[in-house]
Coordinates of N, CA and C in Angstrom, one line a residue:
X19 N -110.7 187.3 -39.8 CA -111.1 188.1 -38.6 C -112.6 188.1 -38.5
X20 N -113.1 187.9 -37.2 CA -114.6 187.9 -37.0 C -115.1 189.3 -36.7
X21 N -116.3 189.6 -37.1 CA -117.0 190.8 -36.8 C -118.0 190.6 -35.7
X22 N -118.6 191.6 -35.2 CA -119.7 191.5 -34.3 C -120.9 190.7 -34.9
X23 N -121.1 190.9 -36.2 CA -122.2 190.2 -36.9 C -121.9 188.7 -36.9
X24 N -120.6 188.3 -37.1 CA -120.2 186.9 -37.1 C -120.5 186.3 -35.7
X25 N -120.1 187.0 -34.7 CA -120.3 186.5 -33.3 C -121.8 186.3 -33.0
X26 N -122.6 187.2 -33.5 CA -124.0 187.1 -33.2 C -124.6 186.0 -34.0
X27 N -124.2 185.8 -35.3 CA -124.7 184.7 -36.1 C -124.3 183.3 -35.4
X28 N -123.1 183.2 -34.9 CA -122.7 182.0 -34.3 C -123.6 181.7 -33.0
X29 N -123.8 182.8 -32.3 CA -124.7 182.6 -31.1 C -126.1 182.2 -31.4
X30 N -126.7 182.9 -32.4 CA -128.0 182.5 -32.8 C -128.1 181.1 -33.4
X31 N -127.1 180.6 -33.9 CA -127.1 179.2 -34.5 C -127.1 178.2 -33.3
X32 N -126.6 178.6 -32.2 CA -126.5 177.7 -31.0 C -127.6 177.8 -30.0
X33 N -128.0 179.1 -29.8 CA -129.0 179.4 -28.7 C -130.4 179.6 -29.4
X34 N -131.3 178.7 -29.0 CA -132.7 178.8 -29.6 C -133.4 180.1 -29.1
X35 N -134.2 180.7 -30.0 CA -135.0 181.9 -29.6 C -136.4 181.4 -29.3
X36 N -136.8 181.7 -28.1 CA -138.1 181.3 -27.6 C -139.1 182.5 -27.8
X37 N -140.3 182.3 -28.2 CA -141.2 183.4 -28.3 C -141.6 183.9 -27.0
X38 N -141.9 185.2 -26.9 CA -142.3 185.8 -25.6 C -143.5 185.1 -25.0
X39 N -144.4 184.6 -25.8 CA -145.6 183.9 -25.3 C -145.1 182.6 -24.6
X40 N -144.2 181.9 -25.2 CA -143.7 180.7 -24.6 C -142.9 181.0 -23.3
X41 N -142.2 182.1 -23.4 CA -141.4 182.5 -22.2 C -142.3 182.8 -21.0
X42 N -143.4 183.6 -21.3 CA -144.4 183.9 -20.3 C -145.0 182.7 -19.7
X43 N -145.3 181.7 -20.5 CA -145.9 180.4 -20.0 C -144.9 179.7 -19.1
X44 N -143.6 179.7 -19.5 CA -142.6 179.1 -18.6 C -142.4 179.9 -17.3
X45 N -142.6 181.2 -17.4 CA -142.5 182.0 -16.2 C -143.6 181.7 -15.2
X46 N -144.8 181.5 -15.8 CA -146.0 181.2 -15.0 C -145.9 179.8 -14.4
X47 N -145.2 178.9 -15.1 CA -145.0 177.5 -14.6 C -144.0 177.5 -13.4
X48 N -143.1 178.4 -13.4 CA -142.2 178.6 -12.3 C -141.0 177.6 -12.2
X49 N -140.7 176.9 -13.3 CA -139.6 175.9 -13.3 C -138.4 176.4 -14.1
X50 N -138.3 177.7 -14.5 CA -137.2 178.2 -15.2 C -136.5 179.3 -14.5
X51 N -135.3 179.5 -14.8 CA -134.5 180.6 -14.3 C -134.4 181.7 -15.3
X52 N -134.9 182.9 -15.0 CA -134.8 184.0 -15.9 C -133.6 184.9 -15.5
X53 N -132.8 185.2 -16.5 CA -131.6 186.0 -16.2 C -131.6 187.2 -17.2
X54 N -131.5 188.4 -16.6 CA -131.5 189.7 -17.3 C -130.0 190.1 -17.4
X55 N -129.5 190.2 -18.6 CA -128.1 190.4 -18.8 C -127.8 191.9 -19.1
X56 N -128.8 192.7 -19.0 CA -128.6 194.2 -19.3 C -127.8 194.8 -18.1
X57 N -127.3 196.0 -18.4 CA -126.5 196.7 -17.3 C -127.5 197.2 -16.2
X58 N -126.9 197.5 -15.1 CA -127.7 197.9 -13.9 C -128.5 199.2 -14.2
X59 N -127.9 200.1 -14.9 CA -128.6 201.4 -15.1 C -129.9 201.2 -15.9
X60 N -129.8 200.3 -16.9 CA -131.0 200.1 -17.7 C -132.1 199.4 -16.9
X61 N -131.7 198.4 -16.1 CA -132.7 197.7 -15.2 C -133.3 198.7 -14.2
X62 N -132.5 199.6 -13.7 CA -133.0 200.6 -12.8 C -134.0 201.5 -13.4
X63 N -133.8 201.8 -14.7 CA -134.7 202.6 -15.5 C -136.0 202.0 -15.9
X64 N -136.0 200.7 -16.2 CA -137.1 200.0 -16.8 C -137.7 198.9 -16.0
X65 N -137.0 198.4 -14.9 CA -137.4 197.3 -14.2 C -136.9 196.0 -14.9
X66 N -137.4 194.9 -14.5 CA -137.0 193.6 -15.1 C -138.1 192.6 -14.9
X67 N -137.9 191.4 -15.5 CA -138.9 190.4 -15.3 C -139.0 190.0 -13.8
X68 N -140.2 189.8 -13.4 CA -140.4 189.4 -12.0 C -139.6 188.2 -11.6
X69 N -138.8 188.3 -10.6 CA -138.0 187.2 -10.1 C -136.7 186.9 -10.9
X70 N -136.4 187.7 -11.9 CA -135.2 187.5 -12.7 C -134.0 187.8 -11.9
X71 N -133.0 187.0 -12.2 CA -131.6 187.2 -11.6 C -130.9 188.2 -12.6
X72 N -130.2 189.1 -12.0 CA -129.4 190.0 -12.8 C -127.9 189.6 -12.8
X73 N -127.5 189.2 -14.0 CA -126.1 188.8 -14.3 C -125.7 189.6 -15.5
X74 N -124.9 190.7 -15.4 CA -124.6 191.4 -16.6 C -123.8 190.6 -17.6
X75 N -124.0 190.8 -18.9 CA -123.4 190.1 -20.0 C -121.8 190.0 -19.7
X76 N -121.2 191.1 -19.3 CA -119.8 191.1 -19.2 C -119.3 190.3 -18.0
X77 N -120.2 189.8 -17.2 CA -119.8 189.0 -16.0 C -120.2 187.6 -16.1
X78 N -120.8 187.2 -17.2 CA -121.4 185.9 -17.3 C -120.4 184.7 -17.1
X79 N -119.2 184.9 -17.8 CA -118.3 183.8 -17.7 C -117.9 183.5 -16.2
X80 N -117.7 184.6 -15.4 CA -117.3 184.4 -14.0 C -118.5 183.8 -13.2
X81 N -119.7 184.3 -13.4 CA -120.8 183.8 -12.7 C -121.2 182.4 -13.0
X82 N -120.9 181.9 -14.2 CA -121.2 180.6 -14.7 C -120.2 179.5 -14.3
X83 N -119.0 179.9 -14.0 CA -117.9 179.0 -13.7 C -118.0 178.6 -12.2
X84 N -118.4 177.3 -12.0 CA -118.6 176.8 -10.6 C -117.3 176.5 -9.9
X85 N -116.2 176.7 -10.6 CA -114.9 176.5 -9.9 C -114.3 177.8 -9.3
X86 N -115.1 178.9 -9.4 CA -114.6 180.2 -8.9 C -115.4 180.7 -7.7
X87 N -114.9 181.6 -7.0 CA -115.6 182.2 -5.9 C -116.7 183.1 -6.4
X88 N -116.7 183.5 -7.6 CA -117.6 184.4 -8.2 C -118.9 183.7 -8.8
X89 N -118.9 182.3 -8.7 CA -120.0 181.6 -9.3 C -121.3 182.0 -8.6
X90 N -122.3 182.1 -9.5 CA -123.7 182.4 -9.0 C -124.4 181.0 -8.9
X91 N -124.7 180.6 -7.7 CA -125.3 179.3 -7.5 C -126.6 179.0 -8.2
X92 N -127.3 180.1 -8.6 CA -128.5 179.9 -9.4 C -128.2 179.2 -10.8
X93 N -127.0 179.4 -11.2 CA -126.6 178.8 -12.5 C -126.1 177.4 -12.3
X94 N -127.0 176.5 -12.7 CA -126.8 175.0 -12.6 C -126.8 174.5 -14.1
X95 N -125.9 173.6 -14.4 CA -125.8 173.2 -15.8 C -127.0 172.5 -16.4
X96 N -127.9 172.0 -15.5 CA -129.1 171.3 -16.1 C -130.4 172.1 -15.9
X97 N -130.2 173.3 -15.4 CA -131.4 174.2 -15.2 C -131.9 174.7 -16.5
X98 N -133.2 175.0 -16.6 CA -133.8 175.7 -17.8 C -133.6 177.2 -17.6
X99 N -132.7 177.7 -18.4 CA -132.2 179.1 -18.3 C -132.7 179.9 -19.4
X100 N -133.4 181.0 -19.1 CA -134.0 181.9 -20.2 C -133.4 183.3 -20.0
X101 N -132.8 183.8 -21.1 CA -132.0 185.0 -21.0 C -132.8 186.2 -21.7
X102 N -132.7 187.3 -21.2 CA -133.4 188.5 -21.7 C -132.3 189.7 -21.7
X103 N -132.5 190.6 -22.7 CA -131.7 191.8 -22.7 C -132.6 192.9 -23.3
X104 N -132.0 193.8 -24.0 CA -132.8 194.9 -24.5 C -133.4 194.5 -25.9
X105 N -132.7 193.8 -26.7 CA -133.3 193.4 -28.0 C -133.0 192.0 -28.4
X106 N -132.2 191.2 -27.7 CA -131.9 189.8 -28.0 C -130.5 189.5 -28.3
X107 N -129.7 190.5 -28.7 CA -128.3 190.3 -29.1 C -127.4 189.9 -27.9
X108 N -127.5 190.6 -26.8 CA -126.7 190.3 -25.7 C -127.1 189.0 -25.1
X109 N -128.4 188.7 -25.1 CA -128.9 187.4 -24.5 C -128.4 186.3 -25.4
X110 N -128.4 186.4 -26.7 CA -127.8 185.4 -27.6 C -126.4 185.1 -27.2
X111 N -125.6 186.2 -27.1 CA -124.1 186.0 -26.8 C -123.9 185.4 -25.5
X112 N -124.7 185.8 -24.5 CA -124.6 185.2 -23.1 C -125.0 183.7 -23.2
X113 N -126.0 183.4 -24.0 CA -126.4 182.0 -24.1 C -125.4 181.2 -24.8
X114 N -124.7 181.7 -25.7 CA -123.6 180.9 -26.4 C -122.5 180.7 -25.4
X115 N -122.2 181.7 -24.6 CA -121.2 181.5 -23.5 C -121.6 180.3 -22.6
X116 N -122.8 180.4 -22.2 CA -123.3 179.3 -21.3 C -123.2 177.9 -22.0
X117 N -123.7 177.9 -23.2 CA -123.6 176.6 -24.0 C -122.2 176.1 -24.1
X118 N -121.3 177.0 -24.4 CA -119.8 176.7 -24.5 C -119.3 176.1 -23.2
X119 N -119.9 176.6 -22.0 CA -119.4 176.2 -20.7 C -120.2 175.0 -20.2
X120 N -121.0 174.3 -21.0 CA -121.6 173.1 -20.7 C -123.0 173.2 -20.2
X121 N -123.7 174.3 -20.3 CA -125.1 174.5 -19.9 C -125.9 173.9 -21.0
X122 N -126.9 173.1 -20.6 CA -127.7 172.3 -21.5 C -129.0 172.9 -22.0
X123 N -129.7 173.7 -21.2 CA -131.0 174.2 -21.5 C -131.0 175.7 -21.5
X124 N -130.5 176.3 -22.5 CA -130.4 177.8 -22.5 C -131.2 178.3 -23.7
X125 N -132.0 179.3 -23.5 CA -132.8 180.0 -24.6 C -132.7 181.5 -24.5
X126 N -132.9 182.1 -25.6 CA -132.9 183.6 -25.7 C -134.4 184.0 -25.8
X127 N -134.9 184.8 -24.9 CA -136.3 185.3 -25.0 C -136.4 186.7 -25.6
X128 N -135.2 187.2 -26.1 CA -135.2 188.5 -26.8 C -135.2 189.7 -25.9
X129 N -136.0 190.7 -26.2 CA -135.9 192.0 -25.6 C -136.9 192.2 -24.5
X130 N -136.5 192.9 -23.5 CA -137.4 193.2 -22.3 C -138.7 194.0 -22.8
X131 N -138.5 194.9 -23.7 CA -139.7 195.6 -24.2 C -140.8 194.7 -24.8
X132 N -140.4 193.6 -25.5 CA -141.3 192.6 -26.0 C -142.1 191.9 -24.8
X133 N -141.3 191.6 -23.8 CA -141.9 191.0 -22.6 C -143.0 191.9 -22.0
X134 N -142.7 193.2 -21.8 CA -143.6 194.1 -21.2 C -144.8 194.2 -22.1
X135 N -144.6 194.4 -23.4 CA -145.7 194.6 -24.4 C -146.6 193.4 -24.4
X136 N -146.1 192.2 -24.1 CA -146.9 190.9 -24.1 C -147.6 190.7 -22.8
X137 N -147.4 191.6 -21.8 CA -148.0 191.4 -20.5 C -147.3 190.6 -19.5
X138 N -146.0 190.3 -19.8 CA -145.2 189.6 -18.8 C -145.1 190.3 -17.5
X139 N -145.0 189.6 -16.4 CA -144.9 190.2 -15.1 C -143.5 190.8 -14.9
X140 N -143.5 192.0 -14.3 CA -142.2 192.8 -14.1 C -142.2 193.2 -12.7
X141 N -141.0 193.7 -12.3 CA -140.7 194.2 -11.0 C -139.7 195.4 -11.1
X142 N -139.7 196.3 -10.2 CA -138.8 197.4 -10.2 C -137.5 197.1 -9.6

């Protein structure tokens, strides 16, 4: 039987962790899609990365499946997708889901607090 720790270890083995500095550089270059997987209440409280798409962790499978009416068209299998959450765990799990669904360029940029502390652009 698997534990939450096991699922997180599996996700971290598949989804690379990008430093916040590298993520900010990718944000400034404008060629990546940033996805915030936190819940709406947390985003309302803290804001999010400027231009980030909000897809809650619990909805990722539906948003990523291009054969459903719930597919989010921003999710393209060859896009450079960078995921953020509160501390990195949910972003890793969401990234593993995307990798399992055939997405090729997915990375975990960790927690939103780290983004803010590093001077990354945010919006309310």
